[in-house]
């Protein structure tokens, strides 16, 4: 029944896709995709310090703070809630993400985007520590909701800033590179989370990840101070 329900949830998305009215024609001259074009995209990200800082922030926080692979350990060994508890732990970040996206939509065009993304990252790191020290199941649910809430704000701001700062000829490459590196970092973060959980236990692994997140956030703000002062 779970898989049938998941399949049915794709139906509204398919209806929305088929409802799009667009020709699909590419505007302007079609560009050749080659190694040089990829290098140009990397060079642009390196020169554009705001986009670089957002990329480094996402890379660093995700690498040491990817918590999802550890949730089954909390459900099975820490809280002993079984499959139903694991389902709640996996659902809570999605609820938090929905609330975060809604809050950002209600806030409108936030001018101090750099400040907001840094604060969201700090709360993410704090929520990791809260999950690590959670003694009660509801406390862990609240922590992972905060993780989803802050992560959704960070992702929205990051993608918005790329759209605002990248010129048309670089927009596709800049957005693609960030997406590719984000997916790669998820895999590496999952590997590190598993290694850390096996070595120190799941709660301690999250505490170490939280500490490293704080160090990376402050380090990036120190090295690239333009992020904190960025306004759009």
PDB file of C-alpha atoms in Angstrom:
ATOM      1  CA  UNK A   1       0.000   0.000   0.000  1.00  0.00           C
ATOM      2  CA  UNK A   2       2.899   2.321   0.668  1.00  0.00           C
ATOM      3  CA  UNK A   3       4.211   1.963  -2.868  1.00  0.00           C
ATOM      4  CA  UNK A   4       0.722   2.313  -4.369  1.00  0.00           C
ATOM      5  CA  UNK A   5       0.226   5.550  -2.416  1.00  0.00           C
ATOM      6  CA  UNK A   6       3.624   6.834  -3.581  1.00  0.00           C
ATOM      7  CA  UNK A   7       2.667   6.076  -7.177  1.00  0.00           C
ATOM      8  CA  UNK A   8      -0.616   7.945  -6.868  1.00  0.00           C
ATOM      9  CA  UNK A   9       1.197  10.988  -5.506  1.00  0.00           C
ATOM     10  CA  UNK A  10       2.996  11.303  -8.863  1.00  0.00           C
ATOM     11  CA  UNK A  11      -0.314  11.854 -10.655  1.00  0.00           C
ATOM     12  CA  UNK A  12      -0.742  15.561  -9.681  1.00  0.00           C
ATOM     13  CA  UNK A  13       2.853  16.221 -10.757  1.00  0.00           C
ATOM     14  CA  UNK A  14       2.238  14.591 -14.142  1.00  0.00           C
ATOM     15  CA  UNK A  15      -0.942  16.634 -14.619  1.00  0.00           C
ATOM     16  CA  UNK A  16       1.001  19.799 -13.824  1.00  0.00           C
ATOM     17  CA  UNK A  17       3.745  18.880 -16.311  1.00  0.00           C
ATOM     18  CA  UNK A  18       1.311  18.187 -19.138  1.00  0.00           C
ATOM     19  CA  UNK A  19      -0.496  21.441 -18.356  1.00  0.00           C
ATOM     20  CA  UNK A  20       2.574  23.554 -19.195  1.00  0.00           C
ATOM     21  CA  UNK A  21       2.002  25.559 -22.365  1.00  0.00           C
ATOM     22  CA  UNK A  22       5.360  26.278 -23.982  1.00  0.00           C
ATOM     23  CA  UNK A  23       6.925  25.757 -27.393  1.00  0.00           C
ATOM     24  CA  UNK A  24      10.162  24.339 -25.974  1.00  0.00           C
ATOM     25  CA  UNK A  25      12.228  26.132 -28.618  1.00  0.00           C
ATOM     26  CA  UNK A  26      15.652  27.366 -27.540  1.00  0.00           C
ATOM     27  CA  UNK A  27      16.070  31.141 -27.714  1.00  0.00           C
ATOM     28  CA  UNK A  28      19.218  32.337 -29.440  1.00  0.00           C
ATOM     29  CA  UNK A  29      22.072  30.270 -30.778  1.00  0.00           C
ATOM     30  CA  UNK A  30      22.557  26.737 -29.487  1.00  0.00           C
ATOM     31  CA  UNK A  31      25.877  26.468 -27.624  1.00  0.00           C
ATOM     32  CA  UNK A  32      28.296  23.588 -27.973  1.00  0.00           C
ATOM     33  CA  UNK A  33      28.812  21.638 -24.748  1.00  0.00           C
ATOM     34  CA  UNK A  34      32.486  20.822 -24.323  1.00  0.00           C
ATOM     35  CA  UNK A  35      35.223  20.753 -21.711  1.00  0.00           C
ATOM     36  CA  UNK A  36      35.993  24.432 -22.217  1.00  0.00           C
ATOM     37  CA  UNK A  37      32.415  25.448 -21.451  1.00  0.00           C
ATOM     38  CA  UNK A  38      32.538  23.455 -18.212  1.00  0.00           C
ATOM     39  CA  UNK A  39      35.833  25.118 -17.250  1.00  0.00           C
ATOM     40  CA  UNK A  40      34.293  28.524 -17.965  1.00  0.00           C
ATOM     41  CA  UNK A  41      31.463  27.699 -15.569  1.00  0.00           C
ATOM     42  CA  UNK A  42      33.926  26.731 -12.823  1.00  0.00           C
ATOM     43  CA  UNK A  43      35.951  29.908 -13.450  1.00  0.00           C
ATOM     44  CA  UNK A  44      32.799  32.016 -13.173  1.00  0.00           C
ATOM     45  CA  UNK A  45      31.889  30.420  -9.844  1.00  0.00           C
ATOM     46  CA  UNK A  46      35.405  31.059  -8.543  1.00  0.00           C
ATOM     47  CA  UNK A  47      35.297  34.724  -9.551  1.00  0.00           C
ATOM     48  CA  UNK A  48      31.743  35.352  -8.305  1.00  0.00           C
ATOM     49  CA  UNK A  49      32.472  35.250  -4.572  1.00  0.00           C
ATOM     50  CA  UNK A  50      28.866  35.211  -3.392  1.00  0.00           C
ATOM     51  CA  UNK A  51      28.018  32.124  -5.450  1.00  0.00           C
ATOM     52  CA  UNK A  52      31.326  30.533  -4.404  1.00  0.00           C
ATOM     53  CA  UNK A  53      30.584  31.129  -0.717  1.00  0.00           C
ATOM     54  CA  UNK A  54      27.096  29.632  -1.062  1.00  0.00           C
ATOM     55  CA  UNK A  55      28.550  26.625  -2.866  1.00  0.00           C
ATOM     56  CA  UNK A  56      31.198  26.103  -0.166  1.00  0.00           C
ATOM     57  CA  UNK A  57      28.613  26.530   2.576  1.00  0.00           C
ATOM     58  CA  UNK A  58      26.343  23.907   1.046  1.00  0.00           C
ATOM     59  CA  UNK A  59      29.252  21.552   0.330  1.00  0.00           C
ATOM     60  CA  UNK A  60      30.726  21.813   3.827  1.00  0.00           C
ATOM     61  CA  UNK A  61      27.493  21.584   5.811  1.00  0.00           C
ATOM     62  CA  UNK A  62      26.130  18.689   3.742  1.00  0.00           C
ATOM     63  CA  UNK A  63      29.423  16.788   3.880  1.00  0.00           C
ATOM     64  CA  UNK A  64      29.646  16.709   7.670  1.00  0.00           C
ATOM     65  CA  UNK A  65      25.961  17.129   8.520  1.00  0.00           C
ATOM     66  CA  UNK A  66      24.161  14.578   6.322  1.00  0.00           C
ATOM     67  CA  UNK A  67      21.982  12.998   8.981  1.00  0.00           C
ATOM     68  CA  UNK A  68      19.421  10.921   7.044  1.00  0.00           C
ATOM     69  CA  UNK A  69      21.458   7.658   6.886  1.00  0.00           C
ATOM     70  CA  UNK A  70      21.689   7.709  10.701  1.00  0.00           C
ATOM     71  CA  UNK A  71      17.919   7.969  11.318  1.00  0.00           C
ATOM     72  CA  UNK A  72      17.331   4.173  11.132  1.00  0.00           C
ATOM     73  CA  UNK A  73      19.812   3.752  14.008  1.00  0.00           C
ATOM     74  CA  UNK A  74      17.802   6.192  16.127  1.00  0.00           C
ATOM     75  CA  UNK A  75      14.552   4.395  15.306  1.00  0.00           C
ATOM     76  CA  UNK A  76      15.928   0.894  15.947  1.00  0.00           C
ATOM     77  CA  UNK A  77      18.496   1.283  18.722  1.00  0.00           C
ATOM     78  CA  UNK A  78      18.092   4.664  20.445  1.00  0.00           C
ATOM     79  CA  UNK A  79      14.288   5.014  20.704  1.00  0.00           C
ATOM     80  CA  UNK A  80      13.296   1.451  19.722  1.00  0.00           C
ATOM     81  CA  UNK A  81      10.236   2.636  17.795  1.00  0.00           C
ATOM     82  CA  UNK A  82      10.534   0.314  14.809  1.00  0.00           C
ATOM     83  CA  UNK A  83       9.229   1.010  11.315  1.00  0.00           C
ATOM     84  CA  UNK A  84       6.502   3.444  12.387  1.00  0.00           C
ATOM     85  CA  UNK A  85       9.013   5.585  14.281  1.00  0.00           C
ATOM     86  CA  UNK A  86      11.400   5.542  11.332  1.00  0.00           C
ATOM     87  CA  UNK A  87       8.573   6.678   9.076  1.00  0.00           C
ATOM     88  CA  UNK A  88       7.909   9.645  11.366  1.00  0.00           C
ATOM     89  CA  UNK A  89      11.609  10.514  11.486  1.00  0.00           C
ATOM     90  CA  UNK A  90      11.773  10.463   7.683  1.00  0.00           C
ATOM     91  CA  UNK A  91       8.543  12.468   7.335  1.00  0.00           C
ATOM     92  CA  UNK A  92       9.435  15.198   9.835  1.00  0.00           C
ATOM     93  CA  UNK A  93      12.095  16.900   7.632  1.00  0.00           C
ATOM     94  CA  UNK A  94       9.569  17.060   4.784  1.00  0.00           C
ATOM     95  CA  UNK A  95       7.039  18.748   7.067  1.00  0.00           C
ATOM     96  CA  UNK A  96       9.733  21.168   8.213  1.00  0.00           C
ATOM     97  CA  UNK A  97      10.713  21.818   4.606  1.00  0.00           C
ATOM     98  CA  UNK A  98       7.109  22.630   3.701  1.00  0.00           C
ATOM     99  CA  UNK A  99       6.859  25.022   6.649  1.00  0.00           C
ATOM    100  CA  UNK A 100      10.180  26.650   5.736  1.00  0.00           C
ATOM    101  CA  UNK A 101       9.155  27.185   2.120  1.00  0.00           C
ATOM    102  CA  UNK A 102       5.827  28.631   3.233  1.00  0.00           C
ATOM    103  CA  UNK A 103       7.526  30.980   5.702  1.00  0.00           C
ATOM    104  CA  UNK A 104       9.920  32.189   3.002  1.00  0.00           C
ATOM    105  CA  UNK A 105       7.029  32.795   0.581  1.00  0.00           C
ATOM    106  CA  UNK A 106       5.168  34.782   3.234  1.00  0.00           C
ATOM    107  CA  UNK A 107       8.294  36.828   4.011  1.00  0.00           C
ATOM    108  CA  UNK A 108       8.559  37.865   0.357  1.00  0.00           C
ATOM    109  CA  UNK A 109      11.729  39.298  -1.149  1.00  0.00           C
ATOM    110  CA  UNK A 110      14.214  39.187   1.721  1.00  0.00           C
ATOM    111  CA  UNK A 111      16.925  41.762   1.024  1.00  0.00           C
ATOM    112  CA  UNK A 112      19.569  40.446   3.424  1.00  0.00           C
ATOM    113  CA  UNK A 113      19.839  37.058   1.725  1.00  0.00           C
ATOM    114  CA  UNK A 114      23.413  36.510   2.900  1.00  0.00           C
ATOM    115  CA  UNK A 115      22.476  37.002   6.554  1.00  0.00           C
ATOM    116  CA  UNK A 116      19.456  34.718   6.194  1.00  0.00           C
ATOM    117  CA  UNK A 117      21.384  31.831   4.628  1.00  0.00           C
ATOM    118  CA  UNK A 118      24.115  32.032   7.307  1.00  0.00           C
ATOM    119  CA  UNK A 119      21.560  32.086  10.127  1.00  0.00           C
ATOM    120  CA  UNK A 120      19.735  29.136   8.542  1.00  0.00           C
ATOM    121  CA  UNK A 121      23.026  27.208   8.396  1.00  0.00           C
ATOM    122  CA  UNK A 122      23.745  27.986  12.066  1.00  0.00           C
ATOM    123  CA  UNK A 123      20.315  26.739  13.118  1.00  0.00           C
ATOM    124  CA  UNK A 124      20.886  23.623  10.990  1.00  0.00           C
ATOM    125  CA  UNK A 125      24.116  22.929  12.870  1.00  0.00           C
ATOM    126  CA  UNK A 126      22.353  23.535  16.176  1.00  0.00           C
ATOM    127  CA  UNK A 127      19.533  21.153  15.226  1.00  0.00           C
ATOM    128  CA  UNK A 128      22.109  18.444  14.489  1.00  0.00           C
ATOM    129  CA  UNK A 129      23.395  18.779  18.038  1.00  0.00           C
ATOM    130  CA  UNK A 130      19.827  18.758  19.374  1.00  0.00           C
ATOM    131  CA  UNK A 131      19.143  15.493  17.549  1.00  0.00           C
ATOM    132  CA  UNK A 132      22.376  14.053  18.903  1.00  0.00           C
ATOM    133  CA  UNK A 133      21.443  14.780  22.548  1.00  0.00           C
ATOM    134  CA  UNK A 134      17.732  13.921  22.199  1.00  0.00           C
ATOM    135  CA  UNK A 135      16.525  11.738  25.059  1.00  0.00           C
ATOM    136  CA  UNK A 136      12.909  11.538  23.941  1.00  0.00           C
ATOM    137  CA  UNK A 137      11.398  10.611  20.598  1.00  0.00           C
ATOM    138  CA  UNK A 138       9.329  13.813  20.269  1.00  0.00           C
ATOM    139  CA  UNK A 139      12.520  15.807  20.851  1.00  0.00           C
ATOM    140  CA  UNK A 140      14.169  14.033  17.917  1.00  0.00           C
ATOM    141  CA  UNK A 141      11.096  14.698  15.755  1.00  0.00           C
ATOM    142  CA  UNK A 142      11.350  18.413  16.564  1.00  0.00           C
ATOM    143  CA  UNK A 143      15.068  18.425  15.756  1.00  0.00           C
ATOM    144  CA  UNK A 144      14.647  16.837  12.330  1.00  0.00           C
ATOM    145  CA  UNK A 145      11.751  19.220  11.587  1.00  0.00           C
ATOM    146  CA  UNK A 146      14.116  22.122  12.265  1.00  0.00           C
ATOM    147  CA  UNK A 147      16.686  20.484   9.994  1.00  0.00           C
ATOM    148  CA  UNK A 148      14.147  20.312   7.172  1.00  0.00           C
ATOM    149  CA  UNK A 149      12.951  23.870   7.852  1.00  0.00           C
ATOM    150  CA  UNK A 150      16.410  25.438   7.736  1.00  0.00           C
ATOM    151  CA  UNK A 151      17.591  23.300   4.824  1.00  0.00           C
ATOM    152  CA  UNK A 152      14.638  24.395   2.660  1.00  0.00           C
ATOM    153  CA  UNK A 153      15.409  28.063   3.329  1.00  0.00           C
ATOM    154  CA  UNK A 154      19.082  27.566   2.513  1.00  0.00           C
ATOM    155  CA  UNK A 155      18.317  25.739  -0.760  1.00  0.00           C
ATOM    156  CA  UNK A 156      15.770  28.375  -1.848  1.00  0.00           C
ATOM    157  CA  UNK A 157      18.136  31.273  -1.152  1.00  0.00           C
ATOM    158  CA  UNK A 158      21.058  29.543  -2.853  1.00  0.00           C
ATOM    159  CA  UNK A 159      19.151  28.804  -6.045  1.00  0.00           C
ATOM    160  CA  UNK A 160      17.589  32.276  -6.077  1.00  0.00           C
ATOM    161  CA  UNK A 161      20.955  34.018  -5.733  1.00  0.00           C
ATOM    162  CA  UNK A 162      22.393  31.971  -8.609  1.00  0.00           C
ATOM    163  CA  UNK A 163      19.457  33.094 -10.765  1.00  0.00           C
ATOM    164  CA  UNK A 164      20.036  36.720  -9.764  1.00  0.00           C
ATOM    165  CA  UNK A 165      23.820  36.918 -10.126  1.00  0.00           C
ATOM    166  CA  UNK A 166      24.651  34.629 -13.050  1.00  0.00           C
ATOM    167  CA  UNK A 167      24.396  36.198 -16.526  1.00  0.00           C
ATOM    168  CA  UNK A 168      22.249  34.393 -19.094  1.00  0.00           C
ATOM    169  CA  UNK A 169      25.197  32.740 -20.828  1.00  0.00           C
ATOM    170  CA  UNK A 170      26.438  31.312 -17.488  1.00  0.00           C
ATOM    171  CA  UNK A 171      23.145  30.604 -15.756  1.00  0.00           C
ATOM    172  CA  UNK A 172      22.701  27.017 -16.932  1.00  0.00           C
ATOM    173  CA  UNK A 173      26.262  26.020 -16.149  1.00  0.00           C
ATOM    174  CA  UNK A 174      26.312  27.671 -12.728  1.00  0.00           C
ATOM    175  CA  UNK A 175      23.011  26.070 -11.679  1.00  0.00           C
ATOM    176  CA  UNK A 176      24.056  22.679 -13.077  1.00  0.00           C
ATOM    177  CA  UNK A 177      27.423  22.664 -11.338  1.00  0.00           C
ATOM    178  CA  UNK A 178      25.846  23.468  -7.984  1.00  0.00           C
ATOM    179  CA  UNK A 179      23.279  20.691  -8.488  1.00  0.00           C
ATOM    180  CA  UNK A 180      25.914  18.133  -9.529  1.00  0.00           C
ATOM    181  CA  UNK A 181      28.187  18.936  -6.593  1.00  0.00           C
ATOM    182  CA  UNK A 182      25.216  18.872  -4.187  1.00  0.00           C
ATOM    183  CA  UNK A 183      24.250  15.356  -5.303  1.00  0.00           C
ATOM    184  CA  UNK A 184      27.865  14.204  -5.072  1.00  0.00           C
ATOM    185  CA  UNK A 185      28.185  15.677  -1.595  1.00  0.00           C
ATOM    186  CA  UNK A 186      25.076  13.796  -0.463  1.00  0.00           C
ATOM    187  CA  UNK A 187      26.766  10.508  -1.361  1.00  0.00           C
ATOM    188  CA  UNK A 188      30.015  11.448   0.367  1.00  0.00           C
ATOM    189  CA  UNK A 189      28.099  12.762   3.385  1.00  0.00           C
ATOM    190  CA  UNK A 190      26.207   9.478   3.676  1.00  0.00           C
ATOM    191  CA  UNK A 191      29.496   7.561   3.596  1.00  0.00           C
ATOM    192  CA  UNK A 192      31.048   9.764   6.297  1.00  0.00           C
ATOM    193  CA  UNK A 193      27.891   9.550   8.423  1.00  0.00           C
ATOM    194  CA  UNK A 194      28.009   5.752   8.311  1.00  0.00           C
ATOM    195  CA  UNK A 195      31.694   5.641   9.187  1.00  0.00           C
ATOM    196  CA  UNK A 196      31.248   8.115  12.052  1.00  0.00           C
ATOM    197  CA  UNK A 197      28.193   6.289  13.422  1.00  0.00           C
ATOM    198  CA  UNK A 198      30.069   2.984  13.421  1.00  0.00           C
ATOM    199  CA  UNK A 199      33.120   4.517  15.088  1.00  0.00           C
ATOM    200  CA  UNK A 200      31.482   6.731  17.751  1.00  0.00           C
ATOM    201  CA  UNK A 201      27.790   5.839  17.752  1.00  0.00           C
ATOM    202  CA  UNK A 202      25.000   7.753  16.035  1.00  0.00           C
ATOM    203  CA  UNK A 203      24.457  10.468  18.695  1.00  0.00           C
ATOM    204  CA  UNK A 204      28.163  11.270  18.988  1.00  0.00           C
ATOM    205  CA  UNK A 205      28.530  11.287  15.198  1.00  0.00           C
ATOM    206  CA  UNK A 206      25.875  14.014  15.013  1.00  0.00           C
ATOM    207  CA  UNK A 207      27.564  16.033  17.755  1.00  0.00           C
ATOM    208  CA  UNK A 208      30.883  15.899  15.906  1.00  0.00           C
ATOM    209  CA  UNK A 209      29.123  16.824  12.661  1.00  0.00           C
ATOM    210  CA  UNK A 210      27.441  19.768  14.380  1.00  0.00           C
ATOM    211  CA  UNK A 211      30.757  21.067  15.710  1.00  0.00           C
ATOM    212  CA  UNK A 212      32.372  20.773  12.270  1.00  0.00           C
ATOM    213  CA  UNK A 213      29.385  22.570  10.715  1.00  0.00           C
ATOM    214  CA  UNK A 214      29.844  25.531  13.065  1.00  0.00           C
ATOM    215  CA  UNK A 215      33.569  25.658  12.272  1.00  0.00           C
ATOM    216  CA  UNK A 216      32.917  25.618   8.509  1.00  0.00           C
ATOM    217  CA  UNK A 217      30.201  28.282   8.688  1.00  0.00           C
ATOM    218  CA  UNK A 218      32.349  30.706  10.673  1.00  0.00           C
ATOM    219  CA  UNK A 219      35.390  29.885   8.539  1.00  0.00           C
ATOM    220  CA  UNK A 220      33.556  30.629   5.267  1.00  0.00           C
ATOM    221  CA  UNK A 221      32.163  33.899   6.670  1.00  0.00           C
ATOM    222  CA  UNK A 222      35.676  34.870   7.749  1.00  0.00           C
ATOM    223  CA  UNK A 223      37.331  34.022   4.422  1.00  0.00           C
ATOM    224  CA  UNK A 224      34.516  35.433   2.243  1.00  0.00           C
ATOM    225  CA  UNK A 225      32.948  38.263   4.299  1.00  0.00           C
ATOM    226  CA  UNK A 226      30.916  39.380   1.263  1.00  0.00           C
ATOM    227  CA  UNK A 227      28.398  36.630   2.049  1.00  0.00           C
ATOM    228  CA  UNK A 228      27.291  38.165   5.343  1.00  0.00           C
ATOM    229  CA  UNK A 229      26.963  41.656   3.842  1.00  0.00           C
ATOM    230  CA  UNK A 230      25.282  40.540   0.594  1.00  0.00           C
ATOM    231  CA  UNK A 231      21.998  42.281  -0.207  1.00  0.00           C
ATOM    232  CA  UNK A 232      19.848  41.981  -3.306  1.00  0.00           C
TER     233      UNK A 232
END
